[in-house]
mmCIF file of C-alpha atoms in Angstrom:
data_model
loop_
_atom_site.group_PDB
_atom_site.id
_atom_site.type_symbol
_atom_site.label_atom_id
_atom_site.label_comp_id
_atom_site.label_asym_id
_atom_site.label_seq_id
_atom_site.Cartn_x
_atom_site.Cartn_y
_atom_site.Cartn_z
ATOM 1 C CA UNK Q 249 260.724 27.170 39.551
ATOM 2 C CA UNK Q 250 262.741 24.464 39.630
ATOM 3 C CA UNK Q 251 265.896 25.728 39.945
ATOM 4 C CA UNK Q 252 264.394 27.099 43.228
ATOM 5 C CA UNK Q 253 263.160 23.861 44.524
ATOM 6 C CA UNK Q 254 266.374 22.638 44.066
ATOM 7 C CA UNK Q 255 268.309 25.295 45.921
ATOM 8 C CA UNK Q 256 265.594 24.987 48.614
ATOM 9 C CA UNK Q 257 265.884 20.898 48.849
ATOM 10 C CA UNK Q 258 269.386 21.455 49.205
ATOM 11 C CA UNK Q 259 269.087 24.139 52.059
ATOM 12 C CA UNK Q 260 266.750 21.933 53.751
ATOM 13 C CA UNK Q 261 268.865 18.529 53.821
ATOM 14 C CA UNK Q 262 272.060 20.135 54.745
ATOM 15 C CA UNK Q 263 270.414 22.445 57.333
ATOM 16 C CA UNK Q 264 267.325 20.292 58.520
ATOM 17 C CA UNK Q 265 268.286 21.323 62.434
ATOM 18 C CA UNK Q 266 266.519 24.180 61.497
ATOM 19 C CA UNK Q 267 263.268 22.991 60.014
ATOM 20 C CA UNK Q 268 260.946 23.530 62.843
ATOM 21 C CA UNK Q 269 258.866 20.451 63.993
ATOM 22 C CA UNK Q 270 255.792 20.923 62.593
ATOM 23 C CA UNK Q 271 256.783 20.964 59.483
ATOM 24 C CA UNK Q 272 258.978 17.341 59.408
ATOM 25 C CA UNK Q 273 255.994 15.401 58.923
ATOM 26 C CA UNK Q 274 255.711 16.272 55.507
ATOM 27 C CA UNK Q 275 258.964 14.952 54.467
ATOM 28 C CA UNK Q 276 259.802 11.554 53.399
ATOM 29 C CA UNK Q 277 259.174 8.846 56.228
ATOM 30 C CA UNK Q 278 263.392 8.227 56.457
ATOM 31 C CA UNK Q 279 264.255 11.697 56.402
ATOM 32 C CA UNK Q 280 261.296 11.983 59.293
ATOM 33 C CA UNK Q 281 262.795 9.448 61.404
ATOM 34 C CA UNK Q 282 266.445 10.568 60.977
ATOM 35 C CA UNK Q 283 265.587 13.750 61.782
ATOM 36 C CA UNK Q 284 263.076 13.067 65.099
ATOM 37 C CA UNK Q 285 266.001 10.735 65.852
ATOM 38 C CA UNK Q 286 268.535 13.547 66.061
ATOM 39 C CA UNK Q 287 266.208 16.044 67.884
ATOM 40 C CA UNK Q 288 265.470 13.054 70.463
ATOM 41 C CA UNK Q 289 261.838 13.286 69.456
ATOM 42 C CA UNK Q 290 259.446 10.277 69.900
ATOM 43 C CA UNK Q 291 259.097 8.375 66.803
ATOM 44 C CA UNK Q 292 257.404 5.139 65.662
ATOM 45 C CA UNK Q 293 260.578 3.339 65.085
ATOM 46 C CA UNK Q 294 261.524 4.312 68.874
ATOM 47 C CA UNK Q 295 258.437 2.844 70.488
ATOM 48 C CA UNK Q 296 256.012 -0.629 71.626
ATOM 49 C CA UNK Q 297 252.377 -0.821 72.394
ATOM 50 C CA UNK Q 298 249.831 -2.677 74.109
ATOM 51 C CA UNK Q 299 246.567 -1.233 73.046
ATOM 52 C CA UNK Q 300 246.635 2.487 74.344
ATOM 53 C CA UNK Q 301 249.591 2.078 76.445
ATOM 54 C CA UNK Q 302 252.799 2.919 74.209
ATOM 55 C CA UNK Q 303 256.251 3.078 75.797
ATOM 56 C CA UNK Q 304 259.794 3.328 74.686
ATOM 57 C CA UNK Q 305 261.545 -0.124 73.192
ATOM 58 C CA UNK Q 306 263.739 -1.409 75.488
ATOM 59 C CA UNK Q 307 267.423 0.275 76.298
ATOM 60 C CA UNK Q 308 266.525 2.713 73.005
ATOM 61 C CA UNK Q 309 269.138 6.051 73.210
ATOM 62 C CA UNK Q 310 267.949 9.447 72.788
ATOM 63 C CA UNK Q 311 270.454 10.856 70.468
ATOM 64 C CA UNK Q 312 270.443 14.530 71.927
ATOM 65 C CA UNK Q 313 269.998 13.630 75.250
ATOM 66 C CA UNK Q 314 272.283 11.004 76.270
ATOM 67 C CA UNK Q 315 271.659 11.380 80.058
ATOM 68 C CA UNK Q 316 268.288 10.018 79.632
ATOM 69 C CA UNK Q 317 268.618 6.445 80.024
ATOM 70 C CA UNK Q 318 265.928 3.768 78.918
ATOM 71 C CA UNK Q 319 265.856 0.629 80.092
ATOM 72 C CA UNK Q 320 264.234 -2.898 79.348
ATOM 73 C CA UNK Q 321 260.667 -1.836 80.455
ATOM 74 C CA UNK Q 322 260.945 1.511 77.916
ATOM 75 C CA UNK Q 323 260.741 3.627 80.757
ATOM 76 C CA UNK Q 324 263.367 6.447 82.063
ATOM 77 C CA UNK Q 325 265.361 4.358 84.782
ATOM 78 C CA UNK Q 326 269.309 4.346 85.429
ATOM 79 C CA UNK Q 327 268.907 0.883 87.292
ATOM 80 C CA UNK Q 328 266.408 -1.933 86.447
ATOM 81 C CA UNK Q 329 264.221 -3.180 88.891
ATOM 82 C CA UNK Q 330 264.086 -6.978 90.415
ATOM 83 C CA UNK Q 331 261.674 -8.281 92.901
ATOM 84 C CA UNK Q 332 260.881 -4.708 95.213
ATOM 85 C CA UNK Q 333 261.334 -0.818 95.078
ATOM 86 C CA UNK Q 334 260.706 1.340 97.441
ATOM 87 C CA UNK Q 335 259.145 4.207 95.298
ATOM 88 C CA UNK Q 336 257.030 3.563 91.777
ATOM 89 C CA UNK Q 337 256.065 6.764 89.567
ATOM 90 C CA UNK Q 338 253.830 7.343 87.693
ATOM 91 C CA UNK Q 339 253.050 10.415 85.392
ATOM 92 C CA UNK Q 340 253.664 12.207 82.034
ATOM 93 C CA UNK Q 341 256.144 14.543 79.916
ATOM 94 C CA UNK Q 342 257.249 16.293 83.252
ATOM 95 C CA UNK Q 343 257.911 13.146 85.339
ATOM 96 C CA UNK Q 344 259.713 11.401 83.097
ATOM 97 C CA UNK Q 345 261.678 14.945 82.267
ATOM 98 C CA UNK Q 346 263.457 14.168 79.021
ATOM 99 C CA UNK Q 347 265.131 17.878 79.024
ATOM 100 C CA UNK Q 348 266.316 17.287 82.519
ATOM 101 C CA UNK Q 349 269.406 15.413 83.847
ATOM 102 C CA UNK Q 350 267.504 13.990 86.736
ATOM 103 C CA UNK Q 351 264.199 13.125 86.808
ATOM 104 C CA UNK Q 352 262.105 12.652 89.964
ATOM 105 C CA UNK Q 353 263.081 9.074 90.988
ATOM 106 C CA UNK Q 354 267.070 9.863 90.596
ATOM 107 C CA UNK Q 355 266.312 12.604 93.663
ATOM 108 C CA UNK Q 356 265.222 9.858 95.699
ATOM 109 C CA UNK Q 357 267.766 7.086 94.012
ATOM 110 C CA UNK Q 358 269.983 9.800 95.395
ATOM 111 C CA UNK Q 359 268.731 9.078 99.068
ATOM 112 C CA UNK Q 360 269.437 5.564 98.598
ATOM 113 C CA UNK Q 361 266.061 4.909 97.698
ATOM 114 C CA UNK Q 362 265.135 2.350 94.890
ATOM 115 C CA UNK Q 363 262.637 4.044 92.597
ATOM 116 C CA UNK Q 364 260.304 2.837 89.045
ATOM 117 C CA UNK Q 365 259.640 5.355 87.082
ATOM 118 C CA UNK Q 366 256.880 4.748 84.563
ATOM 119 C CA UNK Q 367 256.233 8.209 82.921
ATOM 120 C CA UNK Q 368 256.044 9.174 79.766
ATOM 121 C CA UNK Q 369 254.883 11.996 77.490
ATOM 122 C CA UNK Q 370 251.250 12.478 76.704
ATOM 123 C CA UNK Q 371 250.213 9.900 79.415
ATOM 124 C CA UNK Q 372 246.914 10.250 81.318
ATOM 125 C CA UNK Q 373 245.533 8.598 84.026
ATOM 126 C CA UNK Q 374 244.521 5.461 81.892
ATOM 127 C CA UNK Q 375 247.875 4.931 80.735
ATOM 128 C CA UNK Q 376 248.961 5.237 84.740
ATOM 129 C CA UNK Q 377 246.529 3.007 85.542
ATOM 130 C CA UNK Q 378 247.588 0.894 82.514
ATOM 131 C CA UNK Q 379 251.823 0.816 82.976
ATOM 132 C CA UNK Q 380 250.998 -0.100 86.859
ATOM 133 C CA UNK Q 381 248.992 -3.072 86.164
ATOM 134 C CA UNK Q 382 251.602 -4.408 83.099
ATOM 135 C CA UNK Q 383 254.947 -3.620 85.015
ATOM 136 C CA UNK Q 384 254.076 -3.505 88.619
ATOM 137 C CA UNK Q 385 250.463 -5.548 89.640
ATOM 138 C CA UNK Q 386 251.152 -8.379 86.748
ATOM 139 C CA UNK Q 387 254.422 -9.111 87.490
ATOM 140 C CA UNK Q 388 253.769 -8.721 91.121
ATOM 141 C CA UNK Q 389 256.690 -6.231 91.981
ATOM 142 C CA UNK Q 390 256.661 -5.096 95.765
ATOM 143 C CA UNK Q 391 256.922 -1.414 96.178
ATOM 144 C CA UNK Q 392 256.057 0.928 99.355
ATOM 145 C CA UNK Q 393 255.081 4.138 97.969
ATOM 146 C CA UNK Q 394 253.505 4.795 94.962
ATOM 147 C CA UNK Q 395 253.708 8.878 93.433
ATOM 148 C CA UNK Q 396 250.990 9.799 90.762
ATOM 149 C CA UNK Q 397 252.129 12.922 89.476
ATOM 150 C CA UNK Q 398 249.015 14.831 88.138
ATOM 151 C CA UNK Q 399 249.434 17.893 85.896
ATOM 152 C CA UNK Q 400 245.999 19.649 86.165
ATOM 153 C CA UNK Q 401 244.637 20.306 83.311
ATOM 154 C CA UNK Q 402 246.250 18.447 80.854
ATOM 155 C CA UNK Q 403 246.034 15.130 82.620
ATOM 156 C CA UNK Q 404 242.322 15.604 82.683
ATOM 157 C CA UNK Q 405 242.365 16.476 78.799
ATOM 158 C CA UNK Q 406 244.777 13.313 77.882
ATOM 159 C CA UNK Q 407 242.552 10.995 79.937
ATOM 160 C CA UNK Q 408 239.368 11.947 78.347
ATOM 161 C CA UNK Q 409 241.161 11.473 75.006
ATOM 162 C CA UNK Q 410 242.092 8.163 76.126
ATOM 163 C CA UNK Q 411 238.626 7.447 76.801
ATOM 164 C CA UNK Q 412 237.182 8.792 73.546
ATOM 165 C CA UNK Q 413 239.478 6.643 71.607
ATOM 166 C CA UNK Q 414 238.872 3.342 73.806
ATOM 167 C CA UNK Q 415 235.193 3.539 72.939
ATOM 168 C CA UNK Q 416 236.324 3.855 68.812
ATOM 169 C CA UNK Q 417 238.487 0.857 69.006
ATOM 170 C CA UNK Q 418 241.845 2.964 68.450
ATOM 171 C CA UNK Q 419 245.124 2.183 69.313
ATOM 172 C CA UNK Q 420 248.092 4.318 70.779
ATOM 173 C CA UNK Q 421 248.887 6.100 67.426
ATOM 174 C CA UNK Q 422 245.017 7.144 67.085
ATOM 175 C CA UNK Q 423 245.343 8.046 71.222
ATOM 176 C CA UNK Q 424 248.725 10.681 70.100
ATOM 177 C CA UNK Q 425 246.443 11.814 67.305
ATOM 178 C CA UNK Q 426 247.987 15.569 66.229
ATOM 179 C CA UNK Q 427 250.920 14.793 67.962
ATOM 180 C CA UNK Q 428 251.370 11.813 66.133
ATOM 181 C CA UNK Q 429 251.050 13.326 62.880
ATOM 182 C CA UNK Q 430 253.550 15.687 63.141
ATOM 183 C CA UNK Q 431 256.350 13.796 64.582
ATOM 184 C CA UNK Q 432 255.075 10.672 62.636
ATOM 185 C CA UNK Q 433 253.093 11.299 59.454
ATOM 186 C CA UNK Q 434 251.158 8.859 58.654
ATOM 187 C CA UNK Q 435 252.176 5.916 60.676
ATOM 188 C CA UNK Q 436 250.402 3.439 58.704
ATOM 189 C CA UNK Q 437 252.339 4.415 55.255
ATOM 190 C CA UNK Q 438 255.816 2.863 54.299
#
């Protein structure tokens, strides 16, 4: 029995690009991270809060995918924004588009458009609601189009999350839930 764990520990740290997902929770928290930090997974040591908003820390690289570019915000953007934009986004895993080379605001940065994108994975239409106020109504940024993009039926499903974990009192990490325990473990633990 032990020689076996052995051989399997072995296979598993010198081949851990294989080890699906769902199971790298259940390693040790710095194998976790190094691992969701070569797959260019969200992690906790990748991210900032305020309340149930969570967003990237600032000018962060994704190892994997190093056309995705973060910048001070914690938000998908190849340029950062000053006073005005023309176009602010808003919307989840397929705005900000992680697995693409261009996400929507580069098509119109393309058209010599400036554009904000603040998407990010597992958002809802709280956490829209809550990156517009904290990076575009707050600090009073002038934009003339604004672009919610709504996926259906998982927008509808994060938002009522959102609101289910508002009325406990929880936090962003309580908010990923699942999610979070599989990419994360158990944030809370050292």
């Amino acid at each position: 029995i032990i020689g076996t764990a052995v051989v399997v520990e072995i296979g598993l740290r010198s081949m851990s690009s294989i080890l699906p997902t769902t199971l790298v929770s259940y390693l040790p928290r710095d194998d976790r991270i190094q691992i969701t930090n070569e797959r260019g997974i969200m992690n906790e040591e990748m991210l900032n809060s305020d309340g149930l908003l969570y967003f990237f820390k600032p000018n962060i690289s994704l190892a994997n995918k190093p056309w995705v570019k973060i910048d001070s915000h914690g938000y998908r953007n190849q340029v950062e924004v000053k006073d005005a934009v023309d176009v602010v986004f808003l919307g989840d895993s397929v705005t900000i588009a992680e697995g693409a080379h261009k996400d929507f605001a580069d098509y119109f940065r393309d058209r010599g458009l400036t554009a904000f994108n603040l998407a990010l994975g597992g958002y809802g239409a709280y956490q829209y609601r809550d990156a517009y106020n904290k990076f575009v109504i707050e600090p009073g940024l002038r934009h003339r189009y604004l672009i919610v993009v709504v996926v259906g039926r998982n927008d509808f499903e994060d938002t009522l999350s959102y609101a289910r974990i508002l009325a406990k009192g929880g936090d962003y990490q309580a908010y990923l839930g699942k999610r979070a325990y599989i990419l994360f473990g158990n944030m809370n633990s050292t």
